[in-house]
XYZ file of C-alpha atoms in Angstrom:
566
model
C 23.596 8.087 -14.003
C 19.909 7.450 -14.678
C 18.588 4.193 -13.282
C 21.296 1.757 -12.194
C 21.937 -1.268 -14.393
C 20.821 -4.622 -13.002
C 22.922 -5.661 -10.062
C 24.873 -8.856 -10.562
C 23.219 -11.512 -8.469
C 25.379 -13.755 -6.333
C 24.087 -17.176 -7.220
C 25.008 -20.488 -5.692
C 22.793 -23.563 -5.649
C 20.068 -21.476 -7.269
C 20.039 -18.833 -4.515
C 19.611 -15.106 -5.106
C 22.242 -12.678 -3.948
C 21.587 -10.225 -1.152
C 22.855 -6.754 -0.476
C 22.924 -4.611 2.612
C 22.292 -7.226 5.300
C 23.173 -5.249 8.405
C 22.456 -5.724 12.094
C 18.737 -5.923 12.820
C 16.552 -3.638 14.889
C 15.077 -5.595 17.766
C 15.604 -8.915 15.986
C 17.786 -11.795 17.110
C 20.322 -12.687 14.445
C 22.152 -15.944 14.033
C 24.262 -16.331 17.171
C 24.826 -18.149 20.426
C 22.001 -18.265 22.959
C 19.725 -16.721 20.311
C 21.578 -13.422 20.682
C 23.242 -11.098 18.267
C 27.031 -11.620 18.258
C 29.065 -8.746 19.776
C 29.656 -5.866 17.418
C 32.779 -4.292 18.941
C 35.853 -4.286 16.697
C 38.025 -7.384 16.623
C 41.036 -8.197 14.450
C 40.092 -9.429 11.005
C 36.395 -10.375 10.685
C 34.684 -13.094 12.677
C 31.209 -14.466 12.075
C 29.051 -17.193 13.555
C 27.376 -19.662 11.204
C 25.169 -22.670 11.709
C 22.715 -23.538 14.413
C 25.409 -24.325 17.007
C 28.311 -22.147 18.203
C 30.977 -22.710 15.544
C 33.554 -20.026 14.886
C 35.412 -19.363 11.674
C 37.479 -16.439 10.518
C 37.977 -14.645 7.205
C 41.576 -14.849 5.973
C 42.856 -13.825 2.521
C 41.908 -16.564 0.033
C 45.345 -16.643 -1.568
C 46.874 -18.156 1.592
C 47.360 -21.953 1.754
C 44.931 -24.206 3.586
C 41.758 -22.415 2.524
C 38.733 -23.543 0.640
C 35.362 -22.190 -0.307
C 33.366 -23.460 2.614
C 30.367 -21.574 3.887
C 27.875 -18.987 2.748
C 26.941 -16.311 5.245
C 23.703 -14.450 4.529
C 23.637 -16.151 1.124
C 27.005 -14.633 0.140
C 29.990 -16.761 -0.862
C 33.006 -16.343 1.437
C 36.484 -17.797 1.550
C 36.840 -19.160 5.068
C 39.616 -20.910 6.909
C 39.157 -24.647 7.232
C 39.254 -25.128 10.997
C 40.125 -28.797 10.489
C 43.503 -27.918 8.932
C 46.536 -29.506 10.588
C 48.320 -26.162 10.465
C 49.012 -25.587 14.166
C 50.029 -21.974 13.686
C 46.677 -21.225 12.076
C 44.889 -22.941 14.964
C 46.823 -20.905 17.523
C 46.145 -17.661 15.680
C 42.477 -18.515 15.498
C 42.276 -19.256 19.228
C 44.025 -16.017 20.172
C 41.824 -14.028 17.819
C 38.553 -15.382 19.160
C 39.409 -15.495 22.865
C 37.750 -12.124 23.723
C 34.633 -13.059 21.741
C 34.293 -16.495 23.295
C 34.615 -15.062 26.784
C 32.041 -12.373 26.127
C 29.557 -14.763 24.577
C 30.009 -17.250 27.398
C 29.243 -14.500 29.907
C 26.202 -13.400 27.897
C 24.883 -16.942 27.793
C 25.224 -17.262 31.546
C 22.884 -14.299 32.003
C 20.195 -16.146 30.009
C 18.364 -12.923 29.137
C 15.297 -13.199 26.898
C 15.679 -12.302 23.239
C 14.221 -8.926 22.258
C 11.054 -9.228 20.151
C 11.470 -8.726 16.434
C 10.036 -5.626 14.831
C 6.694 -6.084 13.068
C 6.083 -4.380 9.718
C 2.715 -2.794 8.940
C 2.316 -1.526 5.382
C -0.768 0.652 4.813
C -1.823 1.457 1.251
C -4.556 4.090 0.921
C -5.778 3.498 -2.605
C -6.246 6.636 -4.767
C -4.937 9.086 -2.147
C -2.875 11.890 -3.652
C -0.375 13.597 -1.359
C -1.893 16.971 -2.162
C -5.111 15.938 -0.348
C -3.558 15.544 3.122
C -3.112 18.279 5.689
C 0.443 17.094 6.349
C 1.215 17.889 2.698
C -0.435 21.310 2.785
C -4.113 20.682 1.986
C -6.342 23.266 3.653
C -9.530 21.204 4.082
C -9.667 19.033 7.201
C -9.521 15.654 5.525
C -6.882 13.878 7.604
C -6.427 14.762 11.303
C -5.609 11.168 12.300
C -3.122 10.594 9.487
C -1.598 14.022 10.070
C -1.036 13.140 13.742
C 0.710 9.900 12.718
C 2.851 11.712 10.163
C 3.799 14.342 12.748
C 5.620 11.517 14.545
C 7.104 10.012 11.368
C 9.719 10.556 8.712
C 7.715 12.045 5.839
C 8.972 12.191 2.259
C 7.465 15.272 0.670
C 8.425 14.357 -2.908
C 7.440 10.708 -3.197
C 6.210 9.317 -6.506
C 4.334 6.329 -7.747
C 5.846 5.064 -10.990
C 2.538 4.017 -12.553
C -0.960 5.522 -12.116
C -2.756 2.158 -11.946
C -3.338 -0.077 -8.955
C -1.805 -3.401 -10.004
C 1.497 -2.210 -11.542
C 1.951 0.342 -8.762
C 1.531 -2.273 -6.034
C 3.730 -4.682 -7.963
C 6.538 -2.103 -7.891
C 5.855 -1.468 -4.205
C 6.339 -5.137 -3.307
C 9.021 -6.210 -5.800
C 11.069 -2.992 -6.029
C 11.023 -3.460 -9.800
C 10.166 -0.660 -12.199
C 6.957 -1.195 -14.223
C 9.074 -1.355 -17.377
C 11.044 -4.157 -15.710
C 8.259 -6.267 -14.215
C 5.933 -5.816 -17.211
C 2.673 -5.743 -15.225
C 0.104 -3.367 -16.684
C -3.212 -1.837 -15.654
C -6.497 -1.053 -17.406
C -6.650 -4.482 -19.049
C -9.371 -7.097 -19.269
C -6.777 -9.844 -19.070
C -3.338 -8.706 -18.020
C 0.083 -10.015 -17.131
C 0.159 -10.969 -13.455
C 3.082 -10.430 -11.099
C 6.111 -12.273 -12.541
C 6.796 -15.702 -11.108
C 9.767 -15.840 -8.738
C 10.221 -12.068 -8.747
C 11.820 -10.829 -5.531
C 9.370 -9.332 -3.078
C 9.169 -7.775 0.342
C 6.732 -10.513 1.367
C 9.054 -13.320 0.282
C 12.061 -11.845 2.076
C 10.150 -11.414 5.319
C 8.563 -14.849 5.149
C 11.960 -16.448 4.561
C 13.173 -14.695 7.697
C 10.476 -16.118 9.937
C 7.718 -13.529 9.659
C 4.045 -14.446 9.657
C 2.571 -12.664 6.626
C -0.987 -11.440 6.134
C -2.808 -9.101 3.755
C -6.295 -7.608 3.951
C -7.136 -6.206 0.550
C -10.240 -4.963 -1.190
C -11.383 -5.036 -4.769
C -10.123 -4.502 -8.276
C -6.688 -5.518 -9.393
C -5.542 -6.920 -6.049
C -7.515 -10.086 -6.666
C -5.275 -13.081 -5.886
C -5.437 -14.206 -9.522
C -3.048 -11.353 -10.322
C -0.312 -12.845 -8.148
C 0.267 -10.403 -5.303
C -0.892 -13.080 -2.859
C 2.390 -15.003 -3.253
C 4.068 -15.829 0.084
C 1.246 -14.450 2.204
C 0.115 -16.928 4.867
C -3.253 -15.152 4.845
C -4.443 -13.159 1.833
C -7.864 -11.873 2.810
C -9.345 -10.523 -0.414
C -12.885 -9.186 -0.350
C -15.234 -8.158 -3.106
C -18.972 -8.699 -3.237
C -20.403 -7.329 -6.443
C -23.857 -8.763 -5.745
C -24.612 -7.020 -2.470
C -22.422 -3.948 -2.418
C -25.135 -1.702 -3.841
C -27.551 -2.787 -1.111
C -25.389 -1.675 1.797
C -25.834 1.679 3.408
C -22.246 2.363 4.458
C -20.225 2.340 1.250
C -20.979 1.512 -2.344
C -18.046 -0.708 -3.124
C -16.562 -3.764 -1.459
C -15.604 -4.139 2.175
C -15.368 -0.880 4.073
C -12.283 0.153 6.020
C -14.218 -0.449 9.252
C -14.961 -4.020 8.183
C -11.334 -4.459 7.162
C -10.232 -3.440 10.649
C -12.669 -5.929 12.153
C -11.198 -8.722 10.021
C -7.722 -7.668 11.113
C -8.736 -7.827 14.778
C -9.959 -11.398 14.348
C -6.685 -12.389 12.687
C -4.641 -10.863 15.504
C -6.681 -12.941 17.952
C -5.868 -16.046 15.917
C -2.094 -15.569 15.880
C -1.749 -14.472 19.488
C -0.091 -16.984 21.783
C -2.489 -19.002 23.940
C 0.097 -19.222 26.697
C -1.394 -17.335 29.637
C 2.091 -16.447 30.853
C 3.157 -15.053 27.485
C 0.250 -13.761 25.397
C 2.545 -12.439 22.679
C 2.445 -12.335 18.893
C 4.855 -13.871 16.421
C 6.760 -11.322 14.332
C 4.434 -10.399 11.488
C 4.237 -8.492 8.236
C 0.805 -6.969 7.707
C -0.406 -5.362 4.473
C -3.607 -3.311 4.740
C -5.262 -2.010 1.587
C -8.071 0.495 2.146
C -10.188 1.103 -0.957
C -12.787 3.585 0.310
C -11.253 6.683 -1.306
C -11.455 5.130 -4.785
C -14.346 6.044 -7.087
C -17.465 3.902 -6.775
C -19.350 1.777 -9.234
C -22.629 3.691 -9.421
C -24.490 6.588 -7.857
C -22.148 9.122 -6.312
C -18.715 8.961 -7.935
C -17.158 8.977 -4.453
C -19.400 7.766 -1.667
C -19.010 7.928 2.091
C -21.375 7.559 5.051
C -22.516 10.260 7.409
C -21.342 12.312 9.192
C -18.559 12.704 6.628
C -20.738 14.002 3.825
C -22.168 16.642 6.119
C -18.685 17.695 7.185
C -17.089 18.123 3.788
C -19.483 17.769 0.835
C -20.569 21.042 -0.763
C -24.029 21.725 -2.180
C -24.936 19.216 -4.876
C -24.772 20.491 -8.437
C -25.382 17.158 -10.204
C -28.133 14.588 -9.738
C -26.270 11.340 -10.253
C -29.481 9.336 -9.982
C -30.967 11.046 -13.036
C -31.422 8.777 -16.086
C -29.309 11.174 -18.142
C -26.296 10.402 -15.969
C -26.395 6.685 -16.877
C -25.915 5.493 -13.315
C -23.213 7.953 -12.290
C -20.187 6.500 -10.552
C -16.876 5.857 -12.271
C -18.498 5.763 -15.700
C -19.625 9.363 -15.211
C -16.024 10.364 -14.482
C -14.803 8.544 -17.582
C -17.349 10.345 -19.748
C -16.286 13.707 -18.300
C -12.625 12.949 -19.001
C -13.436 11.864 -22.551
C -15.337 15.088 -23.230
C -18.730 13.371 -23.493
C -20.140 15.191 -20.465
C -19.416 18.866 -19.883
C -18.940 20.064 -16.296
C -18.622 23.504 -14.749
C -16.142 24.515 -12.058
C -18.875 24.216 -9.416
C -19.507 20.640 -10.563
C -15.825 19.793 -10.217
C -15.724 21.359 -6.755
C -18.735 19.253 -5.747
C -17.171 16.036 -7.069
C -13.908 16.892 -5.349
C -15.730 17.415 -2.045
C -17.211 13.908 -2.350
C -13.664 12.612 -2.736
C -12.538 14.586 0.325
C -15.316 13.062 2.426
C -14.060 9.594 1.508
C -10.593 10.571 2.713
C -12.038 11.837 5.998
C -13.920 8.563 6.489
C -10.769 6.545 5.793
C -8.749 8.810 8.074
C -10.937 7.885 11.040
C -10.493 4.222 10.203
C -6.712 4.690 10.244
C -7.158 6.190 13.699
C -9.157 3.119 14.723
C -6.404 0.899 13.351
C -3.776 2.672 15.451
C -5.991 2.338 18.531
C -6.457 -1.371 17.804
C -2.716 -1.899 17.540
C -1.996 0.254 20.560
C -4.475 -1.612 22.762
C -2.597 -4.818 22.005
C 0.807 -3.321 22.705
C 1.892 -3.614 19.072
C 2.713 0.012 18.241
C 5.825 0.031 20.406
C 7.416 -2.719 18.324
C 6.111 -2.070 14.810
C 7.468 -0.191 11.827
C 4.523 1.493 10.096
C 4.825 2.390 6.419
C 2.074 4.565 4.931
C 1.804 4.982 1.161
C -0.689 5.224 -1.678
C -0.689 3.641 -5.120
C -1.637 6.824 -6.993
C -3.580 10.060 -6.661
C -6.633 11.338 -8.531
C -7.356 13.899 -11.257
C -10.075 16.528 -11.190
C -9.742 18.158 -14.603
C -6.500 19.956 -13.704
C -5.227 18.713 -17.060
C -8.456 17.770 -18.806
C -9.116 14.326 -17.292
C -10.764 12.616 -14.324
C -9.742 9.433 -12.467
C -6.029 8.492 -12.755
C -4.427 7.884 -16.133
C -2.031 10.786 -16.736
C 1.435 11.474 -15.359
C 0.857 14.904 -13.844
C 1.629 15.631 -10.195
C -1.968 15.265 -8.970
C -1.817 11.598 -9.985
C 1.822 10.696 -9.394
C 2.729 12.438 -6.126
C 1.824 10.188 -3.207
C 2.257 10.175 0.558
C 5.153 8.108 1.885
C 5.962 8.032 5.592
C 7.924 5.787 7.955
C 6.881 5.628 11.602
C 9.735 4.026 13.529
C 9.196 2.318 16.904
C 12.585 3.607 18.070
C 11.750 7.271 17.478
C 14.755 8.452 19.501
C 17.056 7.111 16.775
C 14.888 8.416 13.954
C 13.291 11.713 14.989
C 10.210 12.857 13.122
C 10.630 15.277 10.272
C 10.319 15.828 6.543
C 12.677 14.788 3.759
C 12.646 16.664 0.417
C 14.416 14.060 -1.745
C 12.822 12.353 -4.737
C 11.814 8.817 -3.712
C 9.500 6.185 -5.166
C 7.728 2.906 -4.435
C 10.952 1.154 -5.423
C 12.671 2.417 -2.276
C 10.166 0.984 0.196
C 11.179 -2.702 0.263
C 14.984 -2.155 0.386
C 14.550 0.395 3.161
C 12.298 -1.841 5.260
C 14.589 -4.832 4.854
C 17.639 -2.747 5.721
C 15.996 -1.435 8.874
C 15.309 -5.019 9.950
C 18.851 -6.129 9.148
C 17.691 -8.421 6.337
C 19.618 -8.562 3.078
C 17.957 -7.065 0.016
C 17.729 -9.280 -3.109
C 20.094 -7.920 -5.728
C 17.343 -7.852 -8.355
C 15.531 -5.107 -6.451
C 16.126 -1.736 -8.111
C 15.183 0.622 -5.308
C 17.509 2.407 -2.925
C 18.083 1.701 0.746
C 17.191 4.995 2.444
C 18.320 3.882 5.910
C 21.966 5.064 5.672
C 20.776 8.587 4.890
C 18.166 8.447 7.659
C 20.638 7.135 10.231
C 23.227 9.779 9.389
C 20.701 12.555 8.703
C 22.390 12.860 5.311
C 20.888 13.654 1.898
C 19.622 10.851 -0.317
C 21.580 10.811 -3.604
C 19.643 12.401 -6.451
C 18.540 10.066 -9.217
C 16.131 10.801 -12.088
C 12.769 9.051 -11.936
C 11.049 7.470 -14.945
C 7.243 7.471 -14.799
C 5.137 5.291 -17.078
C 1.448 4.935 -17.872
C 0.737 1.456 -19.229
C -1.676 1.244 -22.112
C -1.129 4.891 -23.039
C 2.461 4.853 -24.353
C 3.347 7.821 -22.148
C 6.502 8.438 -20.156
C 7.818 11.152 -17.877
C 11.202 12.015 -16.417
C 11.513 13.816 -13.092
C 14.957 15.132 -12.235
C 15.721 17.793 -9.668
C 13.324 20.657 -10.393
C 12.498 19.713 -14.009
C 9.846 17.335 -15.320
C 9.403 16.116 -18.890
C 6.193 14.466 -20.103
C 6.514 12.614 -23.375
C 3.943 10.853 -25.549
C 5.812 8.281 -27.628
C 2.936 7.781 -30.056
C 2.613 11.449 -31.026
C 6.134 12.678 -30.131
C 4.473 15.402 -28.043
C 6.520 16.754 -25.136
C 5.816 19.062 -22.218
C 8.398 20.555 -19.866
C 7.761 22.015 -16.404
C 9.868 23.677 -13.719
C 8.326 22.107 -10.634
C 9.968 24.417 -8.104
C 8.333 27.476 -9.663
C 5.290 25.713 -11.122
C 4.291 22.756 -8.895
C 0.831 22.557 -10.473
C 2.313 22.230 -13.990
C 0.417 25.128 -15.505
C 3.202 26.702 -17.603
C 4.580 24.427 -20.338
C 8.142 25.504 -21.100
C 8.566 23.167 -24.067
C 7.476 25.521 -26.905
C 10.184 28.057 -26.117
C 12.970 25.637 -25.180
C 13.504 23.099 -27.981
C 17.117 22.378 -26.960
C 16.125 21.691 -23.354
C 13.316 19.415 -24.550
C 15.667 17.454 -26.831
C 18.175 17.050 -24.008
C 15.423 15.881 -21.618
C 14.073 13.357 -24.158
C 17.596 11.999 -24.675
C 18.021 11.591 -20.919
C 14.640 9.885 -20.687
C 15.577 7.401 -23.407
C 18.906 6.689 -21.707
C 17.143 6.077 -18.406
C 14.615 3.748 -20.038
C 17.370 1.848 -21.862
C 19.223 1.357 -18.570
C 16.244 -0.367 -16.993
C 16.284 -4.184 -17.050
C 13.495 -5.470 -19.244
C 10.952 -8.112 -18.157
C 12.539 -11.531 -17.729
C 10.799 -14.037 -20.049
C 11.856 -16.868 -17.737
C 9.693 -15.365 -15.027
C 6.656 -14.774 -17.201
C 3.448 -16.570 -16.353
C 0.367 -16.961 -18.556
C -1.904 -13.969 -18.835
C -4.883 -13.910 -16.524
C -8.254 -15.011 -17.896
C -10.908 -12.933 -16.190
C -14.367 -14.253 -15.514
C -17.436 -12.147 -16.315
C -17.825 -11.001 -12.713
C -14.288 -9.652 -12.493
C -14.602 -7.902 -15.856
C -17.820 -6.259 -14.629
C -16.054 -5.218 -11.448
C -13.108 -3.633 -13.269
C -15.437 -1.937 -15.712
C -17.419 -0.487 -12.830
C -14.235 1.030 -11.437
C -13.303 2.680 -14.731
C -10.467 0.286 -15.614
C -12.221 -1.363 -18.569
C -14.263 0.345 -21.261
């Protein structure tokens, strides 16, 4: 079927239902002595609930002497009332739990320390298309550090963003809700922020004892848009007044400065106990913005030696008065047909973009060194993604507004601390931002909120089995455009004009041969499937809606400088 219908939430006392709460990786679950209860088979099903050792057993709810009593992992269970006067039930319970009680008593006597919980580090490289990394086949040397990380990771070669704009893409990344379900849009002067009370990766981790921090830069990740919810530290940086005076980068805080801020935060949360200078389990979100187009001057700026390494001979003088300041506005004018460019010009602009990737790549290397020097790599799950790619006139536009592969295909990799269980390699299945949060939570043994729409990829990764194939609906907010990706076929559909394009991605990965004109039946079938998939998506919940964001003049100027506002 297309996208699954909304999962029925298990609700009791206002709680949200969870799915897939399995045993954790390196994390102490609820149990005696702070340890995970034994996992060997026992008759029936025994669980430990509460802060103190207190054993109860599942028995069919149609038997006498039972009542709805406890919720385990926020699920409702029918559990035997251990206070019942039924002596036979008491005897059965004692016999059932005898092996468990003996084992747990022995484990407690050993008094071994609890294993540290796995940290989660989510890296978003804004505006990085998968096709621009060596690990994904790019021939220019833009990413040696990232490629080395991905060589030790599980890499999804066909990962998609669902929306080509920063805010809705990141909203889907954190909430595991499709853009047509959460309703957040991009390219707006005053948009709908992240829905109130929407499920999120941050919320789930915080509720399970994680310290949460984000270091983000510029544009639509301003806290007024709501992604800061449930972060203990949301370090947003944007300085429109001084950014043009700096010599390193033209926009916002550089990746090097972001890493410095991260280092200071790690110092703050580290234990002051000389005998145990450890860190609390943490969730860290790092948003590097250096690859994104800049506000003036060069459309993509980077410091030396990166320009010298990758930038080709200049064919455009962006400081000339005729170029109206250059930067993102220049790219918009090119995409709108107001400024003609030759192939050499496009190659030059693309080389500027590549240099920004190479600069960011070195900063990712510095990040890994920083984490490694503090002993954090050996106990951290690293997730590397992007929010969208970038266009260079492959289909008549610049920046990132259309639904072609250069914009929608993104890197997605999981670097597991327990690499022996999850050997490095590539996965060809279609995956999206929606799958990130359920997969991370599953790996940690934390239940996934039922409202999340993404898939848990961990069962397939554990068993080295294929991920079930599901069609993917892509959407570009503000443009009334949709796309459907299924197996080797991709449909692009403009609802306003009823224009459709059809591509066979296996044979035509660059989408150069439109099959729609000669295949009207296939186009009609694809449009029908697209509409069915869209209809199956839950629509935005009005009860979660919050007032639209009023943007001050400075923020509007900032978004305009980045090409989001005309």
